[in-house]
């Protein structure tokens, strides 16, 4: 069995039952979500043995996060209970002011997870590991999280694991483009498998998409795989210099949150378990399509059976190899 480890913040997500401005919402569903945890749970559902590193508050929301990870079979040995700081929470606003677009409002400053640091890492977490995963959100949380993410990469590399990194820019955490480049560049340089998207590349390198693409390829000096997520335009990959492209599936969009994470997780689980790049991209698209069509980041994440059922209905999709 392949083994993966993730690091990041998991929060309680309050998602209104109705679309529209938050000030008019009175009924909320309580979900659990966090980018790297979403990806890890996607991988676990597809047969990778996963564990997760984070900190939770000694509060009710911390308890629901712990039981969510455990109920998925994700190992929580590296989860720290922080008695001084609370579990982070965020609110979702759907379809307002931009129809079909989701906005998030965080209550995560000084959260337990933001206090996670390199002192919480143990060598044993990195033994027999195939893949370590982190995204641009974690180093943006705090200096201690940044240090923990960098040290985890060193420990994972020493144990022979591959490093997967998603640029995942959250500008409300990183504040400026200059700071985004400063914080994210070391991670882009160290990644073996890099995930990014048009929005993130424009944020880092400007609106000329070809220039931005060239710049990120140049910066990703260790990456043998770069996956470019293009939302409803599908997904592309550059694998040891060869370009692959896979169009997306057209489905109704209810809540886009978590779709990119699902896409990363399905790609990584498929690739680690020996699937071809084309199939890995196809399953990544399926996971993204299922996730946008339902609320909650974790609940929709498909297992193999769900992927197969989806493909039986929607077909395998157009397959193109760009040379
Ligand atoms: O990818 C979806 C996540 O970004 C979101 O649900 C919460 O982890 C989160 C974040 O930091 O924005």
CSV table of C-alpha atoms and ligand atoms in Angstrom, one decimal:
chain,number,residue,atom,x,y,z
A,1,UNK,CA,0.0,0.0,0.0
A,2,UNK,CA,1.3,3.5,-0.8
A,3,UNK,CA,1.6,5.9,2.1
A,4,UNK,CA,1.0,9.7,2.2
A,5,UNK,CA,1.3,12.4,4.8
A,6,UNK,CA,-0.3,15.8,4.7
A,7,UNK,CA,0.1,19.0,6.8
A,8,UNK,CA,-2.3,21.9,7.1
A,9,UNK,CA,-5.2,23.5,8.9
A,10,UNK,CA,-8.6,21.9,9.1
A,11,UNK,CA,-11.5,24.2,10.0
A,12,UNK,CA,-15.2,24.0,10.7
A,13,UNK,CA,-17.0,25.3,7.6
A,14,UNK,CA,-20.4,27.0,8.1
A,15,UNK,CA,-22.2,26.7,4.8
A,16,UNK,CA,-25.6,28.4,4.5
A,17,UNK,CA,-28.5,26.3,3.3
A,18,UNK,CA,-29.4,29.1,0.9
A,19,UNK,CA,-27.5,31.2,-1.6
A,20,UNK,CA,-27.0,34.9,-1.1
A,21,UNK,CA,-25.4,37.5,1.2
A,22,UNK,CA,-24.3,36.1,4.6
A,23,UNK,CA,-26.2,38.9,6.5
A,24,UNK,CA,-29.5,37.3,5.4
A,25,UNK,CA,-28.6,33.7,6.2
A,26,UNK,CA,-30.1,32.1,9.3
A,27,UNK,CA,-29.6,28.4,8.7
A,28,UNK,CA,-26.2,26.8,8.2
A,29,UNK,CA,-24.8,23.3,7.6
A,30,UNK,CA,-21.7,22.5,9.6
A,31,UNK,CA,-19.0,20.9,7.5
A,32,UNK,CA,-15.3,20.2,8.1
A,33,UNK,CA,-12.7,21.3,5.5
A,34,UNK,CA,-9.2,22.3,4.9
A,35,UNK,CA,-7.4,22.2,1.6
A,36,UNK,CA,-4.6,19.6,2.4
A,37,UNK,CA,-6.9,17.5,4.5
A,38,UNK,CA,-9.5,17.4,1.6
A,39,UNK,CA,-6.7,16.1,-0.7
A,40,UNK,CA,-5.5,13.6,1.9
A,41,UNK,CA,-9.0,12.3,2.4
A,42,UNK,CA,-9.5,12.0,-1.4
A,43,UNK,CA,-6.3,9.9,-1.5
A,44,UNK,CA,-7.4,7.7,1.5
A,45,UNK,CA,-10.8,7.1,-0.2
A,46,UNK,CA,-8.9,5.9,-3.3
A,47,UNK,CA,-6.8,3.4,-1.3
A,48,UNK,CA,-3.7,5.3,-0.1
A,49,UNK,CA,-2.8,4.9,3.5
A,50,UNK,CA,-2.8,8.5,4.9
A,51,UNK,CA,-1.9,10.4,8.0
A,52,UNK,CA,-2.2,14.1,8.8
A,53,UNK,CA,-0.3,16.7,10.8
A,54,UNK,CA,-2.2,19.7,12.3
A,55,UNK,CA,-3.3,21.3,15.6
A,56,UNK,CA,-6.8,21.6,16.8
A,57,UNK,CA,-8.2,23.5,19.8
A,58,UNK,CA,-9.4,21.7,22.9
A,59,UNK,CA,-13.0,22.5,21.9
A,60,UNK,CA,-16.1,21.0,20.3
A,61,UNK,CA,-14.9,21.9,16.8
A,62,UNK,CA,-11.6,20.3,17.4
A,63,UNK,CA,-13.4,17.1,18.4
A,64,UNK,CA,-15.5,17.0,15.2
A,65,UNK,CA,-12.3,17.5,13.1
A,66,UNK,CA,-10.6,14.6,14.9
A,67,UNK,CA,-13.5,12.3,14.4
A,68,UNK,CA,-13.9,13.3,10.7
A,69,UNK,CA,-10.2,12.3,10.1
A,70,UNK,CA,-10.6,9.1,12.1
A,71,UNK,CA,-13.9,8.1,10.5
A,72,UNK,CA,-12.1,8.2,7.1
A,73,UNK,CA,-9.3,6.0,8.4
A,74,UNK,CA,-6.7,8.8,8.3
A,75,UNK,CA,-4.1,8.4,11.1
A,76,UNK,CA,-4.2,11.2,13.6
A,77,UNK,CA,-1.0,10.4,15.6
A,78,UNK,CA,0.5,13.8,14.4
A,79,UNK,CA,-2.6,15.8,15.5
A,80,UNK,CA,-1.7,18.1,18.4
A,81,UNK,CA,-4.4,19.3,20.9
A,82,UNK,CA,-3.7,22.9,21.7
A,83,UNK,CA,-5.2,24.0,25.0
A,84,UNK,CA,-4.5,27.7,24.5
A,85,UNK,CA,-5.9,28.5,21.1
A,86,UNK,CA,-9.2,27.7,19.3
A,87,UNK,CA,-10.0,25.6,16.2
A,88,UNK,CA,-10.4,27.8,13.2
A,89,UNK,CA,-13.9,28.5,11.6
A,90,UNK,CA,-14.9,29.9,8.3
A,91,UNK,CA,-18.2,30.9,6.6
A,92,UNK,CA,-19.1,30.4,3.0
A,93,UNK,CA,-21.2,32.8,0.9
A,94,UNK,CA,-22.5,31.3,-2.3
A,95,UNK,CA,-23.6,33.0,-5.5
A,96,UNK,CA,-23.3,36.5,-4.1
A,97,UNK,CA,-22.3,39.0,-5.4
A,98,UNK,CA,-21.1,36.9,-8.4
A,99,UNK,CA,-23.6,34.2,-9.4
A,100,UNK,CA,-22.2,30.7,-9.1
A,101,UNK,CA,-19.1,31.9,-7.3
A,102,UNK,CA,-18.3,31.1,-3.7
A,103,UNK,CA,-16.6,33.4,-1.3
A,104,UNK,CA,-15.1,32.5,2.1
A,105,UNK,CA,-14.7,34.5,5.3
A,106,UNK,CA,-12.2,33.2,7.8
A,107,UNK,CA,-12.1,33.3,11.6
A,108,UNK,CA,-8.8,31.6,11.9
A,109,UNK,CA,-6.3,34.2,13.1
A,110,UNK,CA,-4.3,32.8,16.0
A,111,UNK,CA,-6.0,29.5,15.6
A,112,UNK,CA,-4.5,26.3,17.1
A,113,UNK,CA,-3.3,25.2,13.6
A,114,UNK,CA,-1.6,28.6,13.1
A,115,UNK,CA,0.5,27.8,16.2
A,116,UNK,CA,1.7,24.4,14.8
A,117,UNK,CA,5.5,24.5,14.5
A,118,UNK,CA,8.6,22.4,13.7
A,119,UNK,CA,8.8,21.3,17.3
A,120,UNK,CA,5.6,19.2,16.7
A,121,UNK,CA,7.3,17.1,14.0
A,122,UNK,CA,8.7,13.7,14.9
A,123,UNK,CA,11.0,11.7,12.6
A,124,UNK,CA,8.7,8.6,12.9
A,125,UNK,CA,6.0,10.4,10.9
A,126,UNK,CA,8.2,10.3,7.9
A,127,UNK,CA,9.3,6.7,7.9
A,128,UNK,CA,8.3,4.5,4.9
A,129,UNK,CA,6.5,7.5,3.3
A,130,UNK,CA,5.8,7.7,-0.5
A,131,UNK,CA,4.5,11.2,-0.6
A,132,UNK,CA,4.4,14.3,1.5
A,133,UNK,CA,1.7,16.9,0.7
A,134,UNK,CA,1.4,20.6,1.6
A,135,UNK,CA,0.0,23.7,-0.1
A,136,UNK,CA,0.6,27.4,-0.2
A,137,UNK,CA,-2.0,27.9,2.5
A,138,UNK,CA,0.0,26.4,5.3
A,139,UNK,CA,3.2,28.5,5.0
A,140,UNK,CA,0.9,31.6,4.8
A,141,UNK,CA,-0.7,30.9,8.1
A,142,UNK,CA,2.2,31.9,10.4
A,143,UNK,CA,6.0,31.8,10.6
A,144,UNK,CA,5.9,28.6,12.7
A,145,UNK,CA,3.7,26.9,10.1
A,146,UNK,CA,6.1,28.0,7.3
A,147,UNK,CA,9.0,26.5,9.3
A,148,UNK,CA,7.1,23.3,10.0
A,149,UNK,CA,6.3,22.9,6.3
A,150,UNK,CA,9.9,23.5,5.2
A,151,UNK,CA,11.2,21.1,7.9
A,152,UNK,CA,8.6,18.5,6.9
A,153,UNK,CA,9.8,18.7,3.3
A,154,UNK,CA,13.4,18.1,4.4
A,155,UNK,CA,12.4,15.1,6.6
A,156,UNK,CA,10.3,13.7,3.8
A,157,UNK,CA,13.0,14.1,1.2
A,158,UNK,CA,15.5,12.4,3.5
A,159,UNK,CA,13.1,9.4,3.8
A,160,UNK,CA,12.9,9.2,0.0
A,161,UNK,CA,9.3,10.5,-0.3
A,162,UNK,CA,8.1,12.6,-3.2
A,163,UNK,CA,6.9,16.2,-2.4
A,164,UNK,CA,3.6,17.3,-3.7
A,165,UNK,CA,2.9,21.1,-3.5
A,166,UNK,CA,-0.2,23.1,-4.6
A,167,UNK,CA,0.4,26.8,-4.9
A,168,UNK,CA,-3.1,27.4,-3.6
A,169,UNK,CA,-2.7,31.1,-3.1
A,170,UNK,CA,-5.0,32.7,-0.5
A,171,UNK,CA,-4.3,36.4,-0.9
A,172,UNK,CA,-6.2,37.3,2.2
A,173,UNK,CA,-3.5,35.4,4.1
A,174,UNK,CA,-0.5,36.3,2.0
A,175,UNK,CA,-1.6,40.0,1.5
A,176,UNK,CA,0.6,41.0,-1.4
A,177,UNK,CA,2.0,39.5,-4.6
A,178,UNK,CA,5.5,40.2,-3.4
A,179,UNK,CA,4.9,38.3,-0.1
A,180,UNK,CA,3.2,35.5,-2.1
A,181,UNK,CA,6.4,35.0,-4.2
A,182,UNK,CA,8.7,35.3,-1.2
A,183,UNK,CA,6.7,32.7,0.8
A,184,UNK,CA,5.9,30.2,-2.0
A,185,UNK,CA,9.0,30.2,-4.1
A,186,UNK,CA,11.0,27.8,-1.8
A,187,UNK,CA,8.1,25.3,-2.0
A,188,UNK,CA,7.7,25.6,-5.8
A,189,UNK,CA,11.5,25.0,-6.1
A,190,UNK,CA,11.4,21.9,-3.9
A,191,UNK,CA,8.2,20.2,-5.3
A,192,UNK,CA,8.5,17.0,-7.2
A,193,UNK,CA,4.9,17.2,-8.2
A,194,UNK,CA,3.5,20.7,-8.5
A,195,UNK,CA,-0.2,21.7,-8.8
A,196,UNK,CA,-1.2,25.2,-9.9
A,197,UNK,CA,-3.9,27.1,-11.7
A,198,UNK,CA,-4.4,30.1,-14.0
A,199,UNK,CA,-5.4,32.4,-11.1
A,200,UNK,CA,-2.4,31.6,-9.0
A,201,UNK,CA,0.0,32.0,-11.9
A,202,UNK,CA,-1.5,35.3,-12.8
A,203,UNK,CA,-1.2,36.4,-9.2
A,204,UNK,CA,2.5,35.4,-9.2
A,205,UNK,CA,3.6,36.3,-12.7
A,206,UNK,CA,1.0,38.6,-14.3
A,207,UNK,CA,-1.8,38.2,-16.8
A,208,UNK,CA,0.1,36.9,-19.8
A,209,UNK,CA,-0.7,33.2,-19.4
A,210,UNK,CA,2.1,31.9,-21.6
A,211,UNK,CA,4.7,34.0,-19.8
A,212,UNK,CA,3.4,33.0,-16.4
A,213,UNK,CA,3.5,29.4,-17.4
A,214,UNK,CA,7.1,29.6,-18.6
A,215,UNK,CA,8.1,31.3,-15.4
A,216,UNK,CA,6.5,28.7,-13.1
A,217,UNK,CA,8.0,25.9,-15.1
A,218,UNK,CA,11.4,27.6,-14.7
A,219,UNK,CA,10.9,28.0,-11.0
A,220,UNK,CA,9.7,24.4,-10.5
A,221,UNK,CA,13.3,23.2,-11.0
A,222,UNK,CA,12.8,19.8,-9.2
A,223,UNK,CA,9.3,19.0,-10.5
A,224,UNK,CA,8.9,16.0,-12.9
A,225,UNK,CA,5.2,16.6,-13.0
A,226,UNK,CA,3.4,20.0,-13.2
A,227,UNK,CA,-0.4,19.8,-13.2
A,228,UNK,CA,-2.2,23.0,-14.4
A,229,UNK,CA,-5.8,23.1,-13.2
A,230,UNK,CA,-8.1,25.1,-15.5
A,231,UNK,CA,-11.5,24.7,-13.8
A,232,UNK,CA,-14.2,24.1,-16.3
A,233,UNK,CA,-11.6,23.9,-19.1
A,234,UNK,CA,-10.2,20.8,-17.6
A,235,UNK,CA,-6.6,19.9,-16.6
A,236,UNK,CA,-3.2,19.8,-18.2
A,237,UNK,CA,0.0,18.2,-17.2
A,238,UNK,CA,3.6,18.6,-18.1
A,239,UNK,CA,5.4,15.3,-17.4
A,240,UNK,CA,9.1,15.2,-18.0
A,241,UNK,CA,8.6,17.7,-20.9
A,242,UNK,CA,5.6,16.0,-22.5
A,243,UNK,CA,2.2,17.8,-22.5
A,244,UNK,CA,-1.1,16.1,-21.7
A,245,UNK,CA,-4.5,17.6,-21.7
A,246,UNK,CA,-7.9,16.4,-20.5
A,247,UNK,CA,-11.2,18.3,-20.9
A,248,UNK,CA,-13.5,18.6,-17.9
A,249,UNK,CA,-17.0,17.2,-17.4
A,250,UNK,CA,-19.9,19.6,-17.6
A,251,UNK,CA,-22.0,19.4,-14.4
A,252,UNK,CA,-24.2,21.8,-12.4
A,253,UNK,CA,-22.1,23.9,-10.0
A,254,UNK,CA,-23.4,24.1,-6.5
A,255,UNK,CA,-20.2,24.9,-4.5
A,256,UNK,CA,-16.8,25.0,-6.1
A,257,UNK,CA,-15.0,24.8,-2.8
A,258,UNK,CA,-12.7,21.8,-2.5
A,259,UNK,CA,-12.8,20.8,-6.2
A,260,UNK,CA,-9.1,21.7,-6.7
A,261,UNK,CA,-8.2,19.6,-3.7
A,262,UNK,CA,-10.3,16.6,-5.0
A,263,UNK,CA,-8.5,17.0,-8.3
A,264,UNK,CA,-5.0,16.9,-6.6
A,265,UNK,CA,-6.0,13.9,-4.4
A,266,UNK,CA,-7.5,11.8,-7.2
A,267,UNK,CA,-4.5,12.6,-9.5
A,268,UNK,CA,-1.9,11.7,-6.7
A,269,UNK,CA,-3.8,8.5,-5.6
A,270,UNK,CA,-4.0,7.3,-9.2
A,271,UNK,CA,-0.4,8.2,-10.1
A,272,UNK,CA,1.0,6.7,-6.9
A,273,UNK,CA,-0.9,3.5,-7.5
A,274,UNK,CA,0.5,3.1,-11.1
A,275,UNK,CA,-2.2,4.5,-13.3
A,276,UNK,CA,-1.1,6.3,-16.5
A,277,UNK,CA,-0.9,10.1,-16.6
A,278,UNK,CA,-4.0,10.2,-18.8
A,279,UNK,CA,-6.1,8.1,-16.5
A,280,UNK,CA,-4.8,10.0,-13.5
A,281,UNK,CA,-5.9,13.3,-15.1
A,282,UNK,CA,-9.3,11.8,-16.1
A,283,UNK,CA,-9.9,10.7,-12.5
A,284,UNK,CA,-8.8,14.1,-11.3
A,285,UNK,CA,-11.5,15.7,-13.5
A,286,UNK,CA,-14.1,13.3,-12.3
A,287,UNK,CA,-13.3,14.0,-8.6
A,288,UNK,CA,-13.4,17.8,-9.4
A,289,UNK,CA,-16.8,17.5,-11.2
A,290,UNK,CA,-18.4,15.5,-8.4
A,291,UNK,CA,-17.1,17.9,-5.8
A,292,UNK,CA,-18.5,21.1,-7.4
A,293,UNK,CA,-21.9,19.6,-7.8
A,294,UNK,CA,-22.4,19.2,-4.0
A,295,UNK,CA,-21.9,21.2,-0.8
A,296,UNK,CA,-19.1,20.5,1.6
A,297,UNK,CA,-15.5,19.8,0.6
A,298,UNK,CA,-15.1,16.3,2.1
A,299,UNK,CA,-18.5,14.6,1.7
A,300,UNK,CA,-18.5,14.5,-2.1
A,301,UNK,CA,-15.0,13.1,-2.5
A,302,UNK,CA,-15.4,10.0,-4.6
A,303,UNK,CA,-13.9,6.5,-4.0
A,304,UNK,CA,-13.1,4.2,-6.9
A,305,UNK,CA,-16.7,2.9,-7.1
A,306,UNK,CA,-18.1,6.4,-7.4
A,307,UNK,CA,-15.6,7.3,-10.1
A,308,UNK,CA,-16.5,4.2,-12.1
A,309,UNK,CA,-20.3,4.9,-11.7
A,310,UNK,CA,-19.6,8.5,-12.9
A,311,UNK,CA,-17.6,7.3,-15.9
A,312,UNK,CA,-20.3,4.8,-16.9
A,313,UNK,CA,-22.7,7.7,-17.2
A,314,UNK,CA,-20.5,10.4,-18.6
A,315,UNK,CA,-18.0,8.3,-20.6
A,316,UNK,CA,-14.3,8.4,-20.4
A,317,UNK,CA,-14.1,11.9,-22.1
A,318,UNK,CA,-12.1,13.1,-24.9
A,319,UNK,CA,-8.5,12.0,-24.7
A,320,UNK,CA,-5.7,14.1,-26.2
A,321,UNK,CA,-2.0,14.0,-26.1
A,322,UNK,CA,-0.4,17.3,-27.1
A,323,UNK,CA,3.1,16.9,-28.5
B,1,LIG,O1,-9.8,24.3,-1.1
B,1,LIG,C1,-10.9,24.6,-0.4
B,1,LIG,C2,-10.4,25.2,0.9
B,1,LIG,O2,-9.6,26.2,0.6
B,1,LIG,C3,-11.4,25.7,1.8
B,1,LIG,O3,-12.5,24.9,2.0
B,1,LIG,C4,-10.8,26.0,3.2
B,1,LIG,O4,-8.6,25.3,3.5
B,1,LIG,C5,-9.3,26.2,3.3
B,1,LIG,C6,-8.7,27.5,3.1
B,1,LIG,O5,-7.7,27.8,3.7
B,1,LIG,O6,-9.2,28.3,2.3
